[in-house]
Coordinates of C-alpha atoms in Angstrom, one line a residue:
M275 CA 25.0 0.6 -0.8
V276 CA 22.2 3.0 -0.9
A277 CA 22.3 5.3 -3.2
S278 CA 22.5 9.1 -2.5
F279 CA 19.8 11.4 -3.0
A280 CA 19.6 14.9 -2.6
V281 CA 15.7 15.2 -2.1
T282 CA 14.8 15.9 1.6
F283 CA 11.8 14.6 3.1
D284 CA 10.6 17.8 3.2
E285 CA 11.2 18.8 -0.7
E286 CA 9.5 15.3 -1.1
L287 CA 6.4 15.9 0.7
T288 CA 6.1 19.3 -1.0
L289 CA 6.8 17.8 -4.5
S290 CA 3.7 14.8 -3.2
L291 CA 1.1 17.8 -2.3
W292 CA 1.4 19.8 -5.6
V293 CA 1.2 16.2 -7.1
G294 CA -2.0 15.4 -5.1
E295 CA -3.6 18.8 -5.6
A296 CA -2.9 19.4 -9.2
A297 CA -4.3 15.5 -9.7
R298 CA -7.2 16.6 -8.1
S299 CA -8.0 19.7 -9.8
T300 CA -8.4 17.5 -13.2
V301 CA -10.6 15.1 -11.1
L302 CA -12.8 17.6 -10.0
G303 CA -13.2 19.2 -13.3
M304 CA -13.9 15.9 -15.1
R305 CA -17.2 15.5 -12.3
G306 CA -18.4 19.0 -13.3
H307 CA -17.1 20.7 -9.8
T308 CA -15.7 23.6 -12.0
A309 CA -15.3 26.3 -9.0
A310 CA -13.7 23.7 -6.9
S311 CA -11.5 22.5 -9.8
V312 CA -10.4 26.3 -10.4
R313 CA -9.3 26.7 -6.6
A314 CA -7.7 23.3 -6.6
S315 CA -5.6 24.7 -9.7
G316 CA -5.0 28.1 -7.4
R317 CA -3.8 25.7 -4.8
A318 CA -1.5 23.8 -7.0
R319 CA 0.2 26.8 -8.3
I320 CA 1.0 28.0 -5.0
L321 CA 2.7 24.6 -4.4
A322 CA 4.4 24.7 -7.8
T323 CA 5.5 28.1 -6.8
R324 CA 7.5 26.5 -3.5
C325 CA 8.9 23.4 -5.7
S326 CA 10.4 26.2 -8.2
E327 CA 11.8 28.0 -5.1
L328 CA 13.2 24.2 -3.9
G329 CA 14.9 24.0 -7.2
L330 CA 12.3 20.6 -7.8
A331 CA 11.4 19.8 -11.2
L332 CA 7.7 19.3 -11.6
P333 CA 7.1 15.9 -13.6
A334 CA 3.8 16.2 -15.2
G335 CA 3.4 12.4 -15.9
Y336 CA 3.3 11.7 -12.1
V337 CA 0.2 14.1 -11.7
G338 CA -1.8 12.3 -15.0
E339 CA -1.4 8.7 -13.4
H340 CA -2.3 10.0 -10.0
A341 CA -5.6 11.9 -11.5
R342 CA -6.3 8.5 -13.6
W343 CA -5.8 6.9 -9.9
M344 CA -7.9 9.7 -8.2
G345 CA -10.2 9.2 -10.7
D346 CA -10.8 5.9 -10.6
V347 CA -11.4 6.0 -7.0
A348 CA -13.8 8.9 -7.1
G349 CA -15.6 7.8 -10.0
T350 CA -18.3 10.1 -11.6
V351 CA -21.6 12.1 -9.5
E352 CA -23.7 9.4 -11.3
E353 CA -21.3 6.5 -9.8
T354 CA -20.7 7.6 -6.3
G355 CA -22.7 10.8 -5.7
A356 CA -21.8 13.0 -3.1
L357 CA -19.6 10.1 -1.6
G358 CA -17.0 10.9 -4.7
G359 CA -17.4 14.5 -3.8
F360 CA -16.1 13.8 -0.3
F361 CA -13.7 11.7 -1.1
L362 CA -11.8 14.1 -3.2
Q363 CA -12.3 16.8 -0.3
R364 CA -10.4 14.9 2.3
M365 CA -7.8 14.4 -0.4
G366 CA -7.6 18.3 0.1
A367 CA -7.7 18.3 3.7
Y368 CA -4.5 16.1 3.6
V369 CA -3.0 18.7 1.7
D370 CA -4.0 21.4 4.1
L371 CA -2.7 19.4 7.2
H372 CA 1.1 18.4 5.7
S373 CA 1.8 21.4 3.8
E374 CA 1.8 23.9 7.0
A375 CA 5.0 22.1 7.7
V376 CA 6.5 22.8 4.0
L377 CA 5.1 26.1 3.2
P378 CA 5.8 29.7 4.1
K379 CA 3.7 31.2 6.5
G380 CA 1.7 33.3 4.0
Y381 CA 1.5 31.2 1.1
W382 CA 0.1 27.9 3.4
S383 CA -2.6 30.6 4.6
R384 CA -4.0 31.6 1.1
L385 CA -3.9 27.9 0.3
V386 CA -6.1 27.0 3.1
E387 CA -8.1 29.8 2.6
L388 CA -8.9 28.6 -1.0
G389 CA -10.1 25.1 0.2
V390 CA -12.6 26.4 2.5
P391 CA -15.7 26.5 0.2
D392 CA -14.8 22.7 -0.6
S393 CA -15.7 21.6 2.6
Q394 CA -19.2 23.5 2.6
E395 CA -20.1 22.2 -0.8
V396 CA -19.3 18.6 0.2
E397 CA -21.2 19.2 3.6
E398 CA -24.4 20.9 1.8
A399 CA -24.1 17.8 -0.9
L400 CA -24.0 15.2 2.0
N401 CA -27.0 16.7 3.5
R402 CA -28.9 17.2 0.2
D403 CA -28.1 13.9 -1.4
G404 CA -27.2 11.6 1.3
I405 CA -24.5 9.0 1.7
P406 CA -25.2 6.2 -0.7
L407 CA -25.7 2.9 1.0
S408 CA -22.9 0.2 0.5
P409 CA -23.4 -1.9 -2.7
P410 CA -24.6 -5.2 -2.0
P411 CA -21.9 -7.9 -0.7
E412 CA -19.9 -9.2 -3.4
W413 CA -16.6 -10.8 -4.8
P414 CA -14.9 -9.1 -7.5
Q415 CA -14.9 -12.0 -10.1
A416 CA -12.1 -11.9 -12.6
P417 CA -11.1 -14.5 -15.0
R418 CA -9.2 -17.4 -13.2
A419 CA -5.6 -17.0 -14.7
E420 CA -3.5 -20.2 -15.3
A421 CA 0.2 -20.6 -15.1
P422 CA 1.6 -21.9 -18.2
G423 CA 2.8 -25.5 -18.1
T424 CA 2.5 -27.7 -15.0
V425 CA 2.5 -26.0 -11.8
H426 CA 5.3 -27.3 -9.3
T427 CA 4.8 -25.0 -6.6
R428 CA 2.0 -23.0 -4.8
I429 CA 2.9 -20.1 -2.5
G430 CA 0.3 -18.1 -0.3
I431 CA 0.4 -14.8 -0.3
I432 CA -0.6 -12.9 2.8
G433 CA -1.3 -9.2 2.4
D434 CA -1.4 -7.2 5.6
P435 CA -3.0 -8.9 8.1
H436 CA -2.9 -6.3 10.7
V437 CA -3.3 -9.0 14.0
G438 CA -4.4 -6.3 16.9
S439 CA -7.1 -4.5 15.2
V440 CA -10.9 -5.8 14.6
R441 CA -11.1 -7.1 11.2
G442 CA -7.7 -8.2 11.1
D443 CA -8.2 -10.5 14.4
A444 CA -11.5 -11.8 12.9
F445 CA -10.0 -12.7 9.5
F446 CA -6.8 -14.0 10.3
P447 CA -7.6 -17.6 11.7
P448 CA -9.9 -18.1 8.4
L449 CA -7.2 -17.1 6.7
I450 CA -4.9 -19.6 7.9
E451 CA -7.6 -22.5 7.5
A452 CA -8.1 -21.5 3.8
L453 CA -4.1 -21.7 2.9
N454 CA -4.0 -25.4 4.7
K455 CA -7.3 -26.3 2.4
Q456 CA -5.4 -25.2 -0.7
A457 CA -2.5 -27.1 0.4
V458 CA 0.3 -24.5 -0.2
D459 CA 3.8 -25.6 -0.5
A460 CA 5.0 -22.4 1.4
S461 CA 3.3 -19.1 2.6
V462 CA 4.7 -15.7 3.0
S463 CA 3.3 -12.3 4.7
V464 CA 4.4 -9.2 3.1
G465 CA 4.6 -7.0 6.6
D466 CA 2.2 -5.2 8.7
L467 CA 1.8 -8.4 10.9
T468 CA 0.7 -6.3 13.4
Q469 CA -1.7 -3.4 14.2
N470 CA 0.9 -1.6 16.0
G471 CA 3.8 -3.3 16.8
E472 CA 3.3 -4.3 20.4
A473 CA 5.0 -7.6 21.5
D474 CA 2.2 -9.8 22.5
L475 CA 1.3 -9.3 18.9
F476 CA 4.1 -10.5 17.0
L477 CA 3.4 -13.6 19.1
R478 CA 0.1 -14.1 18.4
V479 CA 1.1 -13.8 14.5
R480 CA 3.8 -16.5 15.0
E481 CA 1.2 -18.6 16.8
G482 CA -1.4 -18.1 14.1
L483 CA 1.4 -19.0 11.7
E484 CA 2.5 -22.2 13.0
A485 CA -0.8 -23.6 12.5
L486 CA -0.3 -23.6 8.7
D487 CA 0.9 -27.2 7.4
A488 CA 3.5 -25.7 5.4
P489 CA 6.6 -23.6 5.8
W490 CA 6.5 -19.8 6.0
C491 CA 8.4 -16.7 6.3
V492 CA 7.5 -13.0 7.1
T493 CA 9.1 -9.6 7.0
L494 CA 8.1 -6.1 8.5
G495 CA 5.9 -3.0 7.8
N496 CA 5.6 0.4 9.1
H497 CA 3.0 -0.6 11.4
D498 CA 5.1 -3.1 13.1
M499 CA 7.8 -0.6 14.0
W500 CA 7.0 1.8 16.7
G501 CA 5.4 -0.6 19.3
G502 CA 2.8 1.5 20.9
N503 CA 3.9 4.9 22.7
T504 CA 7.5 3.6 22.9
P505 CA 10.1 6.5 22.9
N506 CA 11.8 4.5 20.0
A507 CA 11.4 1.9 17.2
V508 CA 11.3 -1.3 18.6
G509 CA 9.9 -3.4 15.9
L510 CA 13.0 -4.6 14.8
E511 CA 13.8 -5.8 18.5
R512 CA 10.4 -7.6 19.1
Y513 CA 10.3 -9.3 15.3
R514 CA 13.9 -10.8 15.9
A515 CA 12.4 -11.9 19.7
A516 CA 9.4 -13.5 18.3
F517 CA 10.8 -15.0 14.9
G518 CA 14.4 -15.6 15.9
R519 CA 15.4 -14.3 12.3
E520 CA 15.9 -11.3 10.5
P521 CA 13.2 -9.5 8.4
Y522 CA 15.2 -10.2 5.3
G523 CA 17.2 -12.9 3.5
E524 CA 16.5 -15.8 1.3
F525 CA 13.6 -18.4 1.7
R526 CA 13.4 -21.5 -0.3
T527 CA 10.7 -23.7 -1.3
E528 CA 12.0 -27.0 -3.1
R529 CA 12.0 -25.2 -6.5
V530 CA 11.7 -21.5 -5.9
R531 CA 13.4 -18.9 -4.1
L532 CA 12.1 -15.7 -2.3
L533 CA 13.7 -12.9 -1.3
L534 CA 12.4 -11.1 1.4
V535 CA 13.8 -7.2 1.5
N536 CA 13.2 -5.0 4.5
S537 CA 11.7 -1.8 3.7
A538 CA 10.4 -0.7 7.0
D539 CA 11.7 2.8 8.0
P540 CA 12.0 2.8 11.8
K541 CA 12.3 6.8 12.2
P542 CA 9.5 8.5 13.8
S543 CA 6.9 10.3 11.3
P544 CA 6.8 14.1 11.6
F545 CA 3.1 13.7 11.4
P546 CA 0.3 12.1 13.4
P547 CA -1.7 9.7 11.4
F548 CA -4.4 11.1 8.9
D549 CA -8.1 10.2 9.4
L550 CA -9.3 10.2 6.0
L551 CA -13.0 10.2 7.6
T552 CA -12.4 13.4 9.6
G553 CA -10.0 14.9 7.4
K554 CA -8.1 15.7 10.2
F555 CA -4.8 14.2 12.2
A556 CA -5.9 11.4 14.4
E557 CA -5.3 11.4 18.0
A558 CA -2.6 9.0 18.2
P559 CA 0.9 8.3 18.3
H560 CA 3.0 9.4 15.5
E561 CA 4.6 6.0 14.8
S562 CA 7.2 5.4 12.2
V563 CA 7.1 6.8 8.9
P564 CA 4.7 5.3 6.1
G565 CA 7.2 5.4 3.7
G566 CA 9.6 2.8 3.2
T567 CA 13.7 2.5 2.7
I568 CA 15.9 0.1 2.4
S569 CA 19.1 0.1 5.1
A570 CA 22.7 0.1 4.0
E571 CA 22.8 -3.6 5.7
V572 CA 20.1 -4.9 3.7
A573 CA 21.5 -3.0 0.4
E574 CA 24.9 -4.9 1.0
W575 CA 22.9 -8.2 1.5
A576 CA 21.1 -7.2 -1.7
A577 CA 24.2 -6.7 -3.8
A578 CA 25.4 -9.9 -3.2
Q579 CA 22.4 -12.1 -4.6
T580 CA 22.4 -13.7 -7.9
A581 CA 20.5 -15.2 -10.1
E582 CA 19.6 -18.8 -9.0
G583 CA 16.4 -20.3 -10.7
P584 CA 12.9 -18.6 -10.3
T585 CA 13.0 -16.1 -8.1
F586 CA 10.5 -13.4 -6.6
I587 CA 11.1 -10.4 -4.2
V588 CA 8.7 -10.0 -1.5
L589 CA 8.8 -6.7 0.5
H590 CA 6.3 -4.4 2.4
H591 CA 6.5 -1.1 0.2
P592 CA 5.7 -0.8 -3.8
P593 CA 8.7 0.9 -5.7
H594 CA 9.2 4.7 -6.4
P595 CA 7.2 6.8 -7.8
Y596 CA 4.0 5.3 -6.1
L597 CA 1.2 7.5 -7.4
G598 CA -1.4 6.4 -5.3
F599 CA -2.6 8.4 -1.8
P600 CA -0.2 10.2 -0.7
A601 CA 1.6 10.2 -3.8
L602 CA 5.4 9.4 -3.4
V603 CA 6.1 9.5 0.3
F604 CA 3.7 6.5 0.8
G605 CA 5.9 4.1 -1.3
L606 CA 9.3 3.2 -1.3
D607 CA 11.7 6.2 -1.4
Q608 CA 14.1 6.5 -5.1
P609 CA 17.2 5.5 -3.8
S610 CA 15.8 2.2 -2.5
T611 CA 13.4 1.5 -5.6
E612 CA 17.1 1.7 -7.1
V613 CA 18.6 -1.3 -5.0
L614 CA 15.3 -3.3 -5.6
A615 CA 15.4 -2.4 -9.5
D616 CA 19.5 -3.6 -9.3
L617 CA 18.8 -6.9 -7.2
A618 CA 15.4 -7.5 -9.5
I619 CA 18.0 -7.4 -12.8
R620 CA 20.7 -9.1 -11.3
T621 CA 18.6 -12.1 -9.8
K622 CA 16.4 -12.4 -12.9
A623 CA 13.6 -12.0 -10.8
W624 CA 10.4 -13.5 -12.3
G625 CA 8.3 -11.2 -10.1
I626 CA 7.9 -8.5 -7.0
I627 CA 5.5 -8.8 -4.6
C628 CA 4.2 -6.3 -2.0
G629 CA 1.8 -5.0 0.4
H630 CA 1.2 -1.7 2.4
T631 CA -1.8 -0.4 -0.2
H632 CA -4.4 -2.5 0.8
R633 CA -5.8 -2.4 -2.8
C634 CA -5.0 -4.8 -6.0
A635 CA -2.6 -3.2 -7.9
R636 CA 0.2 -4.4 -10.7
S637 CA 3.1 -2.0 -12.6
E638 CA 6.6 -2.9 -13.3
L639 CA 10.0 -2.6 -12.4
A640 CA 13.0 -3.0 -14.6
G641 CA 10.5 -5.1 -16.9
V642 CA 9.6 -6.9 -14.0
P643 CA 5.8 -7.3 -12.9
V644 CA 4.9 -5.8 -9.3
L645 CA 1.7 -6.7 -8.0
E646 CA 0.2 -5.3 -4.6
V647 CA -2.0 -7.5 -2.5
P648 CA -4.9 -6.4 -0.6
S649 CA -5.2 -6.9 3.3
P650 CA -7.4 -9.5 4.2
K651 CA -8.9 -7.4 6.7
E652 CA -10.3 -5.1 4.0
W653 CA -12.6 -5.5 1.1
P654 CA -12.7 -7.8 -0.9
F655 CA -11.0 -10.1 2.3
G656 CA -8.7 -11.6 -0.1
Y657 CA -5.2 -13.3 -0.2
G658 CA -2.7 -14.2 -3.2
M659 CA -2.3 -17.5 -4.5
L660 CA 1.3 -17.9 -6.7
E661 CA 1.4 -20.9 -8.7
V662 CA 4.6 -21.5 -10.5
S663 CA 5.7 -23.6 -13.3
D664 CA 9.2 -24.2 -15.3
E665 CA 7.8 -21.5 -18.0
G666 CA 5.9 -18.8 -15.9
W667 CA 3.4 -18.2 -13.2
A668 CA -0.1 -17.1 -12.4
Y669 CA -1.4 -15.1 -9.5
N670 CA -4.9 -15.0 -8.2
L671 CA -6.8 -13.5 -5.4
L672 CA -9.1 -15.9 -3.4
P673 CA -11.4 -15.4 -0.3
A674 CA -9.5 -15.1 2.9
G675 CA -12.6 -16.1 4.9
T676 CA -16.0 -17.6 4.6
E677 CA -18.8 -16.4 2.5
E678 CA -20.9 -15.2 5.5
L679 CA -17.9 -13.6 7.6
I680 CA -17.2 -11.5 3.8
T681 CA -20.8 -10.8 3.8
Q682 CA -20.6 -9.3 7.2
A683 CA -17.7 -7.2 6.8
S684 CA -18.5 -6.0 3.1
F685 CA -21.6 -3.8 4.7
G686 CA -18.7 -1.4 5.9
A687 CA -17.4 -1.1 2.5
N688 CA -19.0 1.7 0.5
A689 CA -18.4 2.4 -3.2
V690 CA -15.3 4.4 -2.9
I691 CA -13.5 1.8 -0.6
R692 CA -14.3 -1.0 -3.1
R693 CA -12.9 1.2 -6.1
Y694 CA -10.0 1.9 -4.1
A695 CA -9.6 -1.7 -3.4
R696 CA -10.7 -3.7 -6.7
G697 CA -8.0 -2.4 -9.2
P698 CA -8.3 -3.8 -12.7
D699 CA -8.9 -7.5 -13.0
D700 CA -5.4 -8.3 -14.0
A701 CA -4.2 -7.1 -10.7
R702 CA -6.4 -9.8 -9.1
A703 CA -5.8 -12.6 -11.7
F704 CA -2.7 -12.4 -13.9
A705 CA -0.4 -14.9 -15.6
T706 CA 3.0 -14.5 -17.5
T707 CA 5.6 -16.5 -19.3
V708 CA 9.2 -16.0 -18.3
P709 CA 12.3 -16.3 -20.6
Q710 CA 13.8 -19.3 -20.4
G711 CA 17.8 -19.6 -19.9

């Protein structure tokens, strides 16, 4: 069963907003925006005060890691110019919009007041310096990772395809073609199969996957859950109707076991989607919450799993504490992460594969490597290749489309987008040896 967890959504959101604003103050200071850094620090103190009133501990390590991520994306003034400042201001706009629901009115008014000059300064910088042109089309090269020993199984890892979106529809067919050319033994998609969970999109995904030469399996993501202006979350029912199976369970190749864990939360989000470009809420349905949770049903299934040969766990959401954007509330919740860690330990899992974040990232949970796989519809427009041997495994990111298609799509990917999605080399090419016995 899922462990009880005393922190409510509002409390975790408050903590998330404090992490974001404290990290933003650090990164603004590093970029030389001294006055903005001081203002962000004042905003963080307001949120810290509220956390204290709620009895929430302030984990300083979260701020440091979130600042490292935010700094990597924003870059220096020399690297990203006014675009980096624009990105940081939008991180503050997210705090403005979401903090109104969790702060007393006086606290919130003061927080917003402190942030007003940020927008003015960024607008002036953009008018003065302009938005830097997108870098030339490129594929983020990394040294190819080789699995130890002789590879016996090759599995294609499909990040969030978002069928029903313009680029999702453009990249899904060539992705299927690429997997067939690679002659994989199986493929798995980590969720966000559809853009908005409409029934016909699930059928389109199934039709596309049925063109694969090898067996395949899929799970659910948050974008699949709501179904477009429906009064209730209908994604699970539509998934079952389209695929004739549950979004969790065991999937086997001849020599490798995949354990699919459904982490999509059917609850409606208390907020509309946040539009990073405008810094405002989008005119769109609230849909499901973006963060993940493991239901009691799935947790009970997970508790019955045992160690049995090379095993990889596949789910949509990365584990807690997720310290990208937005911190904490975008990833798997803490009690569900405990379920995931227990599953990884008990089954002696070799790796954990997830999506959701549209970036290349690598971490660990309970000593097990965790890889985040980017969406094929977003730069760098790739998919993952998992190669497994008796001694270990390797992961490499490969192009999901033709050179011409990737070149065309890359023109919309500015420097900040690429810095976000690229990740370190070892998140795009990674190999490990696993203990034997």
